[in-house]
């Protein structure tokens, strides 16, 4: 039953209004969007012809509440390619609905973005991973989604995408191949991996029993974001690349004394941001090499 309680708090009209507002404030027409994970706002440093718009000034936009998430959109160019960077993302544990968490993704789509690069900080579950490794996400586990915390729950607006989207190819194989080729060329292969990211709601880090369970389920890393954004991006036909920086090893062992904390996560993110930035800059410059497959279910792209 469609009630006010379960209807989406961000309607197509809300998205349209925000998109029109942004298009009237910037001359940039980005084709690539980058979501910066915790402590990874530095990724936007290499943007030229920069224009910064703060979240608090954008109609309907949530605001960032987590340290390491600056709270602004950075428009500009990287090697001639028009981009927008989200310096600061939104999380379920901040108290936002998943509709709000993923609102920017739909705005990017309506602005004409074709490819979204989602980055995050995560804890390594795979025993071969080291702190500072970069994991190219090949798949995810939507744990909150199993419990009904899913950004596509509620009435489906066909203008964004179809009711039952396929998720078996959420992370573009071609984009993954391109980024892996680039990391080999840059000499980064010894710390770049591929793996499965699992989302938990947070805000607490995992207990050891939970971490063991996630590992048994096939998760290589765990974090509190990304999956809702990727799900909505795939729903509206964006091409997705996901990069996860392993900022800590998740303990699977009761005898280990290390305790993870957000400060450590931010510290490692900042240490590795430059490498990630080199990968991203080369990737963005070459992403047009990968053909845009319009597996687009969204019938209103580029019409705002
Ligand atoms: O996923 P991002 O936003 O990179 O942040 C990660 O880091 C925070 C915990 O330190 C959590 O928000 C977790 O999801
Ligand atoms: O170990 C972690 N668990 C969940 N989220 C995280 N984000 C960074 N590290 C972690």
PDB file of C-alpha atoms and ligand atoms in Angstrom:
ATOM      1  CA  UNK A   1       0.000   0.000   0.000  1.00  0.00           C
ATOM      2  CA  UNK A   2       1.356   3.423  -0.927  1.00  0.00           C
ATOM      3  CA  UNK A   3       1.276   5.502   2.219  1.00  0.00           C
ATOM      4  CA  UNK A   4       3.028   8.745   3.031  1.00  0.00           C
ATOM      5  CA  UNK A   5       5.276   6.867   5.476  1.00  0.00           C
ATOM      6  CA  UNK A   6       6.734   4.533   2.865  1.00  0.00           C
ATOM      7  CA  UNK A   7       6.807   6.943  -0.060  1.00  0.00           C
ATOM      8  CA  UNK A   8      10.135   8.340  -1.186  1.00  0.00           C
ATOM      9  CA  UNK A   9      11.100  11.610   0.489  1.00  0.00           C
ATOM     10  CA  UNK A  10      12.883  12.729  -2.695  1.00  0.00           C
ATOM     11  CA  UNK A  11      10.401  12.804  -5.557  1.00  0.00           C
ATOM     12  CA  UNK A  12      11.250  13.238  -9.211  1.00  0.00           C
ATOM     13  CA  UNK A  13      10.077  16.847  -8.877  1.00  0.00           C
ATOM     14  CA  UNK A  14      12.488  17.422  -5.937  1.00  0.00           C
ATOM     15  CA  UNK A  15      15.334  15.993  -8.029  1.00  0.00           C
ATOM     16  CA  UNK A  16      14.350  18.153 -10.982  1.00  0.00           C
ATOM     17  CA  UNK A  17      14.286  21.293  -8.869  1.00  0.00           C
ATOM     18  CA  UNK A  18      17.740  20.617  -7.432  1.00  0.00           C
ATOM     19  CA  UNK A  19      19.138  19.728 -10.856  1.00  0.00           C
ATOM     20  CA  UNK A  20      17.773  22.896 -12.420  1.00  0.00           C
ATOM     21  CA  UNK A  21      19.182  24.950  -9.542  1.00  0.00           C
ATOM     22  CA  UNK A  22      22.650  23.437 -10.037  1.00  0.00           C
ATOM     23  CA  UNK A  23      22.542  23.778 -13.827  1.00  0.00           C
ATOM     24  CA  UNK A  24      21.690  27.455 -13.398  1.00  0.00           C
ATOM     25  CA  UNK A  25      24.628  27.981 -10.993  1.00  0.00           C
ATOM     26  CA  UNK A  26      27.380  26.229 -12.947  1.00  0.00           C
ATOM     27  CA  UNK A  27      28.523  26.146 -16.551  1.00  0.00           C
ATOM     28  CA  UNK A  28      30.103  22.751 -15.973  1.00  0.00           C
ATOM     29  CA  UNK A  29      28.272  19.818 -17.532  1.00  0.00           C
ATOM     30  CA  UNK A  30      29.980  16.821 -15.903  1.00  0.00           C
ATOM     31  CA  UNK A  31      30.009  13.401 -17.519  1.00  0.00           C
ATOM     32  CA  UNK A  32      31.838  11.791 -14.584  1.00  0.00           C
ATOM     33  CA  UNK A  33      30.960  11.998 -10.889  1.00  0.00           C
ATOM     34  CA  UNK A  34      33.286  10.933  -8.081  1.00  0.00           C
ATOM     35  CA  UNK A  35      32.048  10.234  -4.554  1.00  0.00           C
ATOM     36  CA  UNK A  36      34.895  10.784  -2.090  1.00  0.00           C
ATOM     37  CA  UNK A  37      35.034   8.390   0.857  1.00  0.00           C
ATOM     38  CA  UNK A  38      36.146   9.164   4.407  1.00  0.00           C
ATOM     39  CA  UNK A  39      39.314  11.256   4.346  1.00  0.00           C
ATOM     40  CA  UNK A  40      39.434  11.104   0.548  1.00  0.00           C
ATOM     41  CA  UNK A  41      38.234  14.643  -0.209  1.00  0.00           C
ATOM     42  CA  UNK A  42      41.785  15.351  -1.416  1.00  0.00           C
ATOM     43  CA  UNK A  43      40.883  13.445  -4.567  1.00  0.00           C
ATOM     44  CA  UNK A  44      39.293  16.664  -5.834  1.00  0.00           C
ATOM     45  CA  UNK A  45      42.560  18.618  -5.495  1.00  0.00           C
ATOM     46  CA  UNK A  46      43.652  17.993  -9.063  1.00  0.00           C
ATOM     47  CA  UNK A  47      40.505  19.502 -10.575  1.00  0.00           C
ATOM     48  CA  UNK A  48      41.111  22.569 -12.770  1.00  0.00           C
ATOM     49  CA  UNK A  49      38.674  25.477 -13.354  1.00  0.00           C
ATOM     50  CA  UNK A  50      37.210  24.595  -9.987  1.00  0.00           C
ATOM     51  CA  UNK A  51      33.793  25.710  -8.825  1.00  0.00           C
ATOM     52  CA  UNK A  52      32.771  24.759  -5.304  1.00  0.00           C
ATOM     53  CA  UNK A  53      29.150  24.649  -4.171  1.00  0.00           C
ATOM     54  CA  UNK A  54      28.435  23.911  -0.503  1.00  0.00           C
ATOM     55  CA  UNK A  55      25.760  21.340   0.301  1.00  0.00           C
ATOM     56  CA  UNK A  56      23.993  23.702   2.675  1.00  0.00           C
ATOM     57  CA  UNK A  57      23.335  26.109  -0.232  1.00  0.00           C
ATOM     58  CA  UNK A  58      21.805  23.454  -2.526  1.00  0.00           C
ATOM     59  CA  UNK A  59      18.021  23.053  -2.305  1.00  0.00           C
ATOM     60  CA  UNK A  60      16.923  19.640  -0.906  1.00  0.00           C
ATOM     61  CA  UNK A  61      20.545  18.523  -0.346  1.00  0.00           C
ATOM     62  CA  UNK A  62      21.478  16.859   2.941  1.00  0.00           C
ATOM     63  CA  UNK A  63      24.517  18.200   4.819  1.00  0.00           C
ATOM     64  CA  UNK A  64      27.621  16.295   5.924  1.00  0.00           C
ATOM     65  CA  UNK A  65      27.867  15.469   9.621  1.00  0.00           C
ATOM     66  CA  UNK A  66      30.877  13.096   9.672  1.00  0.00           C
ATOM     67  CA  UNK A  67      34.511  14.247  10.179  1.00  0.00           C
ATOM     68  CA  UNK A  68      36.481  13.655   6.968  1.00  0.00           C
ATOM     69  CA  UNK A  69      33.459  14.545   4.800  1.00  0.00           C
ATOM     70  CA  UNK A  70      33.778  18.233   3.834  1.00  0.00           C
ATOM     71  CA  UNK A  71      30.298  18.850   2.459  1.00  0.00           C
ATOM     72  CA  UNK A  72      30.643  20.355  -0.995  1.00  0.00           C
ATOM     73  CA  UNK A  73      30.393  19.633  -4.689  1.00  0.00           C
ATOM     74  CA  UNK A  74      33.522  20.448  -6.658  1.00  0.00           C
ATOM     75  CA  UNK A  75      32.906  20.976 -10.370  1.00  0.00           C
ATOM     76  CA  UNK A  76      35.764  21.231 -12.855  1.00  0.00           C
ATOM     77  CA  UNK A  77      37.943  19.366 -15.280  1.00  0.00           C
ATOM     78  CA  UNK A  78      40.505  16.612 -15.096  1.00  0.00           C
ATOM     79  CA  UNK A  79      42.654  16.312 -18.205  1.00  0.00           C
ATOM     80  CA  UNK A  80      39.915  18.030 -20.186  1.00  0.00           C
ATOM     81  CA  UNK A  81      37.108  15.781 -18.911  1.00  0.00           C
ATOM     82  CA  UNK A  82      34.265  17.535 -17.134  1.00  0.00           C
ATOM     83  CA  UNK A  83      33.729  16.112 -13.630  1.00  0.00           C
ATOM     84  CA  UNK A  84      31.950  16.680 -10.367  1.00  0.00           C
ATOM     85  CA  UNK A  85      33.379  15.491  -7.042  1.00  0.00           C
ATOM     86  CA  UNK A  86      31.264  14.923  -3.948  1.00  0.00           C
ATOM     87  CA  UNK A  87      33.555  15.938  -1.103  1.00  0.00           C
ATOM     88  CA  UNK A  88      31.572  14.213   1.567  1.00  0.00           C
ATOM     89  CA  UNK A  89      28.904  11.552   1.283  1.00  0.00           C
ATOM     90  CA  UNK A  90      25.895  10.690   3.415  1.00  0.00           C
ATOM     91  CA  UNK A  91      25.435   7.583   5.521  1.00  0.00           C
ATOM     92  CA  UNK A  92      22.453   5.722   6.929  1.00  0.00           C
ATOM     93  CA  UNK A  93      23.870   5.973  10.455  1.00  0.00           C
ATOM     94  CA  UNK A  94      23.733   9.796  10.268  1.00  0.00           C
ATOM     95  CA  UNK A  95      19.972   9.420  10.444  1.00  0.00           C
ATOM     96  CA  UNK A  96      19.292  10.071   6.761  1.00  0.00           C
ATOM     97  CA  UNK A  97      16.860   7.869   4.878  1.00  0.00           C
ATOM     98  CA  UNK A  98      18.474   5.913   2.044  1.00  0.00           C
ATOM     99  CA  UNK A  99      16.470   8.099  -0.298  1.00  0.00           C
ATOM    100  CA  UNK A 100      18.400  11.137   0.992  1.00  0.00           C
ATOM    101  CA  UNK A 101      21.696   9.228   1.106  1.00  0.00           C
ATOM    102  CA  UNK A 102      21.366   8.494  -2.618  1.00  0.00           C
ATOM    103  CA  UNK A 103      19.712  11.776  -3.680  1.00  0.00           C
ATOM    104  CA  UNK A 104      22.945  13.184  -5.219  1.00  0.00           C
ATOM    105  CA  UNK A 105      23.275  10.153  -7.515  1.00  0.00           C
ATOM    106  CA  UNK A 106      19.958  10.937  -9.192  1.00  0.00           C
ATOM    107  CA  UNK A 107      20.914  14.599  -9.450  1.00  0.00           C
ATOM    108  CA  UNK A 108      24.118  13.619 -11.245  1.00  0.00           C
ATOM    109  CA  UNK A 109      22.129  11.429 -13.618  1.00  0.00           C
ATOM    110  CA  UNK A 110      19.721  14.240 -14.418  1.00  0.00           C
ATOM    111  CA  UNK A 111      22.670  16.617 -14.945  1.00  0.00           C
ATOM    112  CA  UNK A 112      23.983  14.317 -17.676  1.00  0.00           C
ATOM    113  CA  UNK A 113      26.585  12.264 -15.788  1.00  0.00           C
ATOM    114  CA  UNK A 114      27.256   8.875 -17.413  1.00  0.00           C
ATOM    115  CA  UNK A 115      29.864   7.310 -15.132  1.00  0.00           C
ATOM    116  CA  UNK A 116      30.085   7.364 -11.355  1.00  0.00           C
ATOM    117  CA  UNK A 117      33.220   6.470  -9.416  1.00  0.00           C
ATOM    118  CA  UNK A 118      32.436   5.581  -5.835  1.00  0.00           C
ATOM    119  CA  UNK A 119      35.291   5.498  -3.321  1.00  0.00           C
ATOM    120  CA  UNK A 120      35.311   4.515   0.323  1.00  0.00           C
ATOM    121  CA  UNK A 121      37.399   3.558   3.320  1.00  0.00           C
ATOM    122  CA  UNK A 122      36.813   0.030   4.529  1.00  0.00           C
ATOM    123  CA  UNK A 123      38.069  -2.641   6.859  1.00  0.00           C
ATOM    124  CA  UNK A 124      39.885  -5.607   5.316  1.00  0.00           C
ATOM    125  CA  UNK A 125      38.354  -9.026   5.997  1.00  0.00           C
ATOM    126  CA  UNK A 126      40.344 -10.920   3.378  1.00  0.00           C
ATOM    127  CA  UNK A 127      43.392 -12.189   5.231  1.00  0.00           C
ATOM    128  CA  UNK A 128      45.678 -11.409   2.259  1.00  0.00           C
ATOM    129  CA  UNK A 129      44.797  -7.701   2.332  1.00  0.00           C
ATOM    130  CA  UNK A 130      47.124  -5.180   3.939  1.00  0.00           C
ATOM    131  CA  UNK A 131      46.365  -1.752   5.334  1.00  0.00           C
ATOM    132  CA  UNK A 132      46.760   0.717   2.442  1.00  0.00           C
ATOM    133  CA  UNK A 133      45.686  -1.763  -0.247  1.00  0.00           C
ATOM    134  CA  UNK A 134      43.172  -0.505  -2.791  1.00  0.00           C
ATOM    135  CA  UNK A 135      40.351  -2.919  -3.625  1.00  0.00           C
ATOM    136  CA  UNK A 136      38.592  -2.588  -6.961  1.00  0.00           C
ATOM    137  CA  UNK A 137      35.041  -3.566  -6.038  1.00  0.00           C
ATOM    138  CA  UNK A 138      33.762  -6.394  -8.220  1.00  0.00           C
ATOM    139  CA  UNK A 139      30.551  -7.031  -6.288  1.00  0.00           C
ATOM    140  CA  UNK A 140      28.808  -6.185  -3.038  1.00  0.00           C
ATOM    141  CA  UNK A 141      26.604  -7.585  -0.300  1.00  0.00           C
ATOM    142  CA  UNK A 142      23.740  -5.309   0.661  1.00  0.00           C
ATOM    143  CA  UNK A 143      23.297  -6.441   4.245  1.00  0.00           C
ATOM    144  CA  UNK A 144      20.902  -3.633   5.303  1.00  0.00           C
ATOM    145  CA  UNK A 145      18.942  -4.396   2.120  1.00  0.00           C
ATOM    146  CA  UNK A 146      18.235  -7.912   3.429  1.00  0.00           C
ATOM    147  CA  UNK A 147      16.469  -6.257   6.352  1.00  0.00           C
ATOM    148  CA  UNK A 148      14.427  -3.917   4.140  1.00  0.00           C
ATOM    149  CA  UNK A 149      16.738  -0.909   4.425  1.00  0.00           C
ATOM    150  CA  UNK A 150      16.960  -0.462   0.677  1.00  0.00           C
ATOM    151  CA  UNK A 151      17.010   2.779  -1.333  1.00  0.00           C
ATOM    152  CA  UNK A 152      14.608   1.408  -3.950  1.00  0.00           C
ATOM    153  CA  UNK A 153      11.926   0.298  -1.472  1.00  0.00           C
ATOM    154  CA  UNK A 154       8.643   2.117  -1.859  1.00  0.00           C
ATOM    155  CA  UNK A 155       6.784   3.116  -5.013  1.00  0.00           C
ATOM    156  CA  UNK A 156       8.993   2.916  -8.107  1.00  0.00           C
ATOM    157  CA  UNK A 157       9.141   5.997 -10.322  1.00  0.00           C
ATOM    158  CA  UNK A 158       9.742   4.581 -13.808  1.00  0.00           C
ATOM    159  CA  UNK A 159      11.293   7.889 -14.826  1.00  0.00           C
ATOM    160  CA  UNK A 160      14.336   6.848 -12.792  1.00  0.00           C
ATOM    161  CA  UNK A 161      14.423   3.174 -13.657  1.00  0.00           C
ATOM    162  CA  UNK A 162      12.629  -0.140 -13.669  1.00  0.00           C
ATOM    163  CA  UNK A 163      10.993  -1.843 -10.662  1.00  0.00           C
ATOM    164  CA  UNK A 164      13.284  -4.873 -10.582  1.00  0.00           C
ATOM    165  CA  UNK A 165      16.777  -3.834 -11.681  1.00  0.00           C
ATOM    166  CA  UNK A 166      19.460  -6.443 -12.295  1.00  0.00           C
ATOM    167  CA  UNK A 167      22.426  -6.115  -9.895  1.00  0.00           C
ATOM    168  CA  UNK A 168      24.611  -8.992 -11.066  1.00  0.00           C
ATOM    169  CA  UNK A 169      26.668  -6.558 -13.156  1.00  0.00           C
ATOM    170  CA  UNK A 170      26.504  -3.454 -10.951  1.00  0.00           C
ATOM    171  CA  UNK A 171      30.253  -2.794 -11.262  1.00  0.00           C
ATOM    172  CA  UNK A 172      31.157  -2.427 -14.941  1.00  0.00           C
ATOM    173  CA  UNK A 173      33.512  -5.168 -16.069  1.00  0.00           C
ATOM    174  CA  UNK A 174      35.029  -2.888 -18.713  1.00  0.00           C
ATOM    175  CA  UNK A 175      35.736  -0.112 -16.214  1.00  0.00           C
ATOM    176  CA  UNK A 176      37.271  -2.627 -13.799  1.00  0.00           C
ATOM    177  CA  UNK A 177      39.541  -3.901 -16.565  1.00  0.00           C
ATOM    178  CA  UNK A 178      40.567  -0.362 -17.498  1.00  0.00           C
ATOM    179  CA  UNK A 179      41.451   0.554 -13.918  1.00  0.00           C
ATOM    180  CA  UNK A 180      43.408  -2.677 -13.423  1.00  0.00           C
ATOM    181  CA  UNK A 181      45.357  -2.015 -16.659  1.00  0.00           C
ATOM    182  CA  UNK A 182      46.112   1.489 -15.403  1.00  0.00           C
ATOM    183  CA  UNK A 183      47.302   0.262 -12.003  1.00  0.00           C
ATOM    184  CA  UNK A 184      49.664  -2.166 -13.751  1.00  0.00           C
ATOM    185  CA  UNK A 185      51.044   0.673 -15.898  1.00  0.00           C
ATOM    186  CA  UNK A 186      51.527   2.843 -12.809  1.00  0.00           C
ATOM    187  CA  UNK A 187      53.368   0.016 -11.037  1.00  0.00           C
ATOM    188  CA  UNK A 188      50.674  -0.252  -8.355  1.00  0.00           C
ATOM    189  CA  UNK A 189      49.676  -3.885  -8.939  1.00  0.00           C
ATOM    190  CA  UNK A 190      51.247  -5.137  -5.708  1.00  0.00           C
ATOM    191  CA  UNK A 191      48.743  -3.208  -3.601  1.00  0.00           C
ATOM    192  CA  UNK A 192      45.674  -3.218  -5.845  1.00  0.00           C
ATOM    193  CA  UNK A 193      43.227  -6.119  -5.422  1.00  0.00           C
ATOM    194  CA  UNK A 194      39.731  -7.034  -6.528  1.00  0.00           C
ATOM    195  CA  UNK A 195      37.062  -8.106  -4.099  1.00  0.00           C
ATOM    196  CA  UNK A 196      33.587  -8.041  -2.599  1.00  0.00           C
ATOM    197  CA  UNK A 197      32.509  -5.131  -0.386  1.00  0.00           C
ATOM    198  CA  UNK A 198      29.894  -5.658   2.297  1.00  0.00           C
ATOM    199  CA  UNK A 199      27.815  -2.800   3.663  1.00  0.00           C
ATOM    200  CA  UNK A 200      26.765  -2.728   7.293  1.00  0.00           C
ATOM    201  CA  UNK A 201      24.696   0.099   8.695  1.00  0.00           C
ATOM    202  CA  UNK A 202      27.211   1.170  11.368  1.00  0.00           C
ATOM    203  CA  UNK A 203      27.940   3.342  13.240  1.00  0.00           C
ATOM    204  CA  UNK A 204      29.780   0.844  15.423  1.00  0.00           C
ATOM    205  CA  UNK A 205      32.629  -1.167  13.962  1.00  0.00           C
ATOM    206  CA  UNK A 206      32.009  -4.930  13.842  1.00  0.00           C
ATOM    207  CA  UNK A 207      32.216  -7.352  16.710  1.00  0.00           C
ATOM    208  CA  UNK A 208      34.579 -10.255  16.120  1.00  0.00           C
ATOM    209  CA  UNK A 209      31.666 -12.671  15.688  1.00  0.00           C
ATOM    210  CA  UNK A 210      30.072 -10.342  13.115  1.00  0.00           C
ATOM    211  CA  UNK A 211      33.369  -9.968  11.266  1.00  0.00           C
ATOM    212  CA  UNK A 212      33.750 -13.761  11.142  1.00  0.00           C
ATOM    213  CA  UNK A 213      30.238 -14.079   9.759  1.00  0.00           C
ATOM    214  CA  UNK A 214      30.855 -11.473   7.036  1.00  0.00           C
ATOM    215  CA  UNK A 215      34.079 -13.236   6.082  1.00  0.00           C
ATOM    216  CA  UNK A 216      32.311 -16.608   5.804  1.00  0.00           C
ATOM    217  CA  UNK A 217      29.642 -14.927   3.645  1.00  0.00           C
ATOM    218  CA  UNK A 218      32.311 -14.017   1.094  1.00  0.00           C
ATOM    219  CA  UNK A 219      33.060 -10.384   1.976  1.00  0.00           C
ATOM    220  CA  UNK A 220      36.603  -9.166   1.418  1.00  0.00           C
ATOM    221  CA  UNK A 221      36.026  -5.777   3.014  1.00  0.00           C
ATOM    222  CA  UNK A 222      33.391  -4.051   5.114  1.00  0.00           C
ATOM    223  CA  UNK A 223      32.163  -0.480   5.338  1.00  0.00           C
ATOM    224  CA  UNK A 224      29.096   1.620   6.068  1.00  0.00           C
ATOM    225  CA  UNK A 225      28.393   3.192   2.674  1.00  0.00           C
ATOM    226  CA  UNK A 226      28.606   2.814  -1.114  1.00  0.00           C
ATOM    227  CA  UNK A 227      26.037   0.058  -1.681  1.00  0.00           C
ATOM    228  CA  UNK A 228      22.978   2.378  -1.634  1.00  0.00           C
ATOM    229  CA  UNK A 229      24.681   4.804  -4.045  1.00  0.00           C
ATOM    230  CA  UNK A 230      25.724   2.004  -6.394  1.00  0.00           C
ATOM    231  CA  UNK A 231      22.249   0.437  -6.291  1.00  0.00           C
ATOM    232  CA  UNK A 232      20.584   3.718  -7.252  1.00  0.00           C
ATOM    233  CA  UNK A 233      23.265   4.423  -9.874  1.00  0.00           C
ATOM    234  CA  UNK A 234      22.659   1.039 -11.497  1.00  0.00           C
ATOM    235  CA  UNK A 235      18.894   1.558 -11.276  1.00  0.00           C
ATOM    236  CA  UNK A 236      19.154   4.757 -13.334  1.00  0.00           C
ATOM    237  CA  UNK A 237      21.681   3.348 -15.813  1.00  0.00           C
ATOM    238  CA  UNK A 238      24.970   4.906 -14.699  1.00  0.00           C
ATOM    239  CA  UNK A 239      28.224   3.039 -15.276  1.00  0.00           C
ATOM    240  CA  UNK A 240      29.864   2.315 -11.937  1.00  0.00           C
ATOM    241  CA  UNK A 241      33.440   1.946 -10.772  1.00  0.00           C
ATOM    242  CA  UNK A 242      33.978   1.262  -7.061  1.00  0.00           C
ATOM    243  CA  UNK A 243      37.311   1.687  -5.260  1.00  0.00           C
ATOM    244  CA  UNK A 244      37.742   0.766  -1.627  1.00  0.00           C
ATOM    245  CA  UNK A 245      40.788   1.759   0.387  1.00  0.00           C
ATOM    246  CA  UNK A 246      41.623  -0.750   3.111  1.00  0.00           C
ATOM    247  CA  UNK A 247      42.257   1.488   6.114  1.00  0.00           C
ATOM    248  CA  UNK A 248      42.369  -1.229   8.787  1.00  0.00           C
ATOM    249  CA  UNK A 249      42.415  -4.976   9.186  1.00  0.00           C
ATOM    250  CA  UNK A 250      39.233  -6.260  10.748  1.00  0.00           C
ATOM    251  CA  UNK A 251      39.945  -8.564  13.630  1.00  0.00           C
ATOM    252  CA  UNK A 252      38.689 -12.139  13.237  1.00  0.00           C
ATOM    253  CA  UNK A 253      40.635 -13.269  16.256  1.00  0.00           C
ATOM    254  CA  UNK A 254      39.819 -12.774  19.956  1.00  0.00           C
ATOM    255  CA  UNK A 255      43.506 -12.649  20.866  1.00  0.00           C
ATOM    256  CA  UNK A 256      44.203  -9.519  18.781  1.00  0.00           C
ATOM    257  CA  UNK A 257      44.498  -6.341  20.808  1.00  0.00           C
ATOM    258  CA  UNK A 258      44.236  -3.666  18.062  1.00  0.00           C
ATOM    259  CA  UNK A 259      41.141  -1.485  18.205  1.00  0.00           C
ATOM    260  CA  UNK A 260      39.906   0.306  15.088  1.00  0.00           C
ATOM    261  CA  UNK A 261      38.824   3.953  15.270  1.00  0.00           C
ATOM    262  CA  UNK A 262      37.728   6.654  12.815  1.00  0.00           C
ATOM    263  CA  UNK A 263      40.908   8.737  13.332  1.00  0.00           C
ATOM    264  CA  UNK A 264      43.014   5.808  12.116  1.00  0.00           C
ATOM    265  CA  UNK A 265      40.688   5.402   9.126  1.00  0.00           C
ATOM    266  CA  UNK A 266      41.139   9.085   8.215  1.00  0.00           C
ATOM    267  CA  UNK A 267      44.902   8.916   8.716  1.00  0.00           C
ATOM    268  CA  UNK A 268      45.352   5.967   6.326  1.00  0.00           C
ATOM    269  CA  UNK A 269      42.960   7.511   3.784  1.00  0.00           C
ATOM    270  CA  UNK A 270      44.994  10.703   3.688  1.00  0.00           C
ATOM    271  CA  UNK A 271      48.241   8.741   3.369  1.00  0.00           C
ATOM    272  CA  UNK A 272      46.982   6.824   0.347  1.00  0.00           C
ATOM    273  CA  UNK A 273      44.924   9.577  -1.290  1.00  0.00           C
ATOM    274  CA  UNK A 274      47.753  10.583  -3.621  1.00  0.00           C
ATOM    275  CA  UNK A 275      48.035   7.071  -5.126  1.00  0.00           C
ATOM    276  CA  UNK A 276      44.296   6.874  -5.516  1.00  0.00           C
ATOM    277  CA  UNK A 277      44.354  10.302  -7.131  1.00  0.00           C
ATOM    278  CA  UNK A 278      46.956   9.181  -9.712  1.00  0.00           C
ATOM    279  CA  UNK A 279      44.799   6.171 -10.547  1.00  0.00           C
ATOM    280  CA  UNK A 280      41.690   8.312 -10.854  1.00  0.00           C
ATOM    281  CA  UNK A 281      43.268  11.004 -13.005  1.00  0.00           C
ATOM    282  CA  UNK A 282      44.536   8.475 -15.519  1.00  0.00           C
ATOM    283  CA  UNK A 283      41.254   6.588 -15.387  1.00  0.00           C
ATOM    284  CA  UNK A 284      39.193   9.722 -16.008  1.00  0.00           C
ATOM    285  CA  UNK A 285      41.417  10.776 -18.899  1.00  0.00           C
ATOM    286  CA  UNK A 286      40.943   7.350 -20.505  1.00  0.00           C
ATOM    287  CA  UNK A 287      37.410   6.415 -19.474  1.00  0.00           C
ATOM    288  CA  UNK A 288      36.044   7.428 -22.891  1.00  0.00           C
ATOM    289  CA  UNK A 289      38.015   4.439 -24.256  1.00  0.00           C
ATOM    290  CA  UNK A 290      35.311   2.286 -22.740  1.00  0.00           C
ATOM    291  CA  UNK A 291      32.193   2.561 -24.804  1.00  0.00           C
ATOM    292  CA  UNK A 292      29.146   3.995 -23.102  1.00  0.00           C
ATOM    293  CA  UNK A 293      26.681   1.175 -23.069  1.00  0.00           C
ATOM    294  CA  UNK A 294      23.309   2.674 -22.498  1.00  0.00           C
ATOM    295  CA  UNK A 295      21.789   0.007 -20.339  1.00  0.00           C
ATOM    296  CA  UNK A 296      19.797   2.948 -19.210  1.00  0.00           C
ATOM    297  CA  UNK A 297      16.449   2.297 -17.702  1.00  0.00           C
ATOM    298  CA  UNK A 298      16.008   5.951 -16.805  1.00  0.00           C
ATOM    299  CA  UNK A 299      13.849   7.591 -19.441  1.00  0.00           C
ATOM    300  CA  UNK A 300      14.382  11.160 -18.274  1.00  0.00           C
ATOM    301  CA  UNK A 301      18.165  11.505 -18.424  1.00  0.00           C
ATOM    302  CA  UNK A 302      19.395  14.742 -19.988  1.00  0.00           C
ATOM    303  CA  UNK A 303      15.891  16.122 -20.261  1.00  0.00           C
ATOM    304  CA  UNK A 304      15.967  18.476 -17.299  1.00  0.00           C
TER     305      UNK A 304
HETATM  306  O1  LIG B   1      32.436   4.632   3.592  1.00  0.00           O
HETATM  307  P1  LIG B   1      33.119   5.890   3.904  1.00  0.00           P
HETATM  308  O2  LIG B   1      32.246   7.094   3.739  1.00  0.00           O
HETATM  309  O3  LIG B   1      34.429   6.043   3.172  1.00  0.00           O
HETATM  310  O4  LIG B   1      33.486   5.862   5.473  1.00  0.00           O
HETATM  311  C1  LIG B   1      33.931   4.746   6.216  1.00  0.00           C
HETATM  312  O5  LIG B   1      34.619   5.275   7.317  1.00  0.00           O
HETATM  313  C2  LIG B   1      33.715   5.513   8.410  1.00  0.00           C
HETATM  314  C3  LIG B   1      34.250   4.773   9.615  1.00  0.00           C
HETATM  315  O6  LIG B   1      35.531   5.187   9.947  1.00  0.00           O
HETATM  316  C4  LIG B   1      32.368   4.952   7.995  1.00  0.00           C
HETATM  317  O7  LIG B   1      31.535   5.986   7.541  1.00  0.00           O
HETATM  318  C5  LIG B   1      32.754   4.017   6.871  1.00  0.00           C
HETATM  319  O8  LIG B   1      31.707   3.771   5.972  1.00  0.00           O
HETATM  320  O1  LIG B   2      36.456  -1.888   9.816  1.00  0.00           O
HETATM  321  C1  LIG B   2      35.540  -1.181   9.331  1.00  0.00           C
HETATM  322  N1  LIG B   2      34.235  -1.538   9.463  1.00  0.00           N
HETATM  323  C2  LIG B   2      33.230  -0.791   8.949  1.00  0.00           C
HETATM  324  N2  LIG B   2      33.441   0.342   8.307  1.00  0.00           N
HETATM  325  C3  LIG B   2      34.704   0.744   8.136  1.00  0.00           C
HETATM  326  N3  LIG B   2      35.177   1.820   7.519  1.00  0.00           N
HETATM  327  C4  LIG B   2      36.509   1.793   7.608  1.00  0.00           C
HETATM  328  N4  LIG B   2      36.919   0.708   8.287  1.00  0.00           N
HETATM  329  C5  LIG B   2      35.787   0.026   8.636  1.00  0.00           C
END
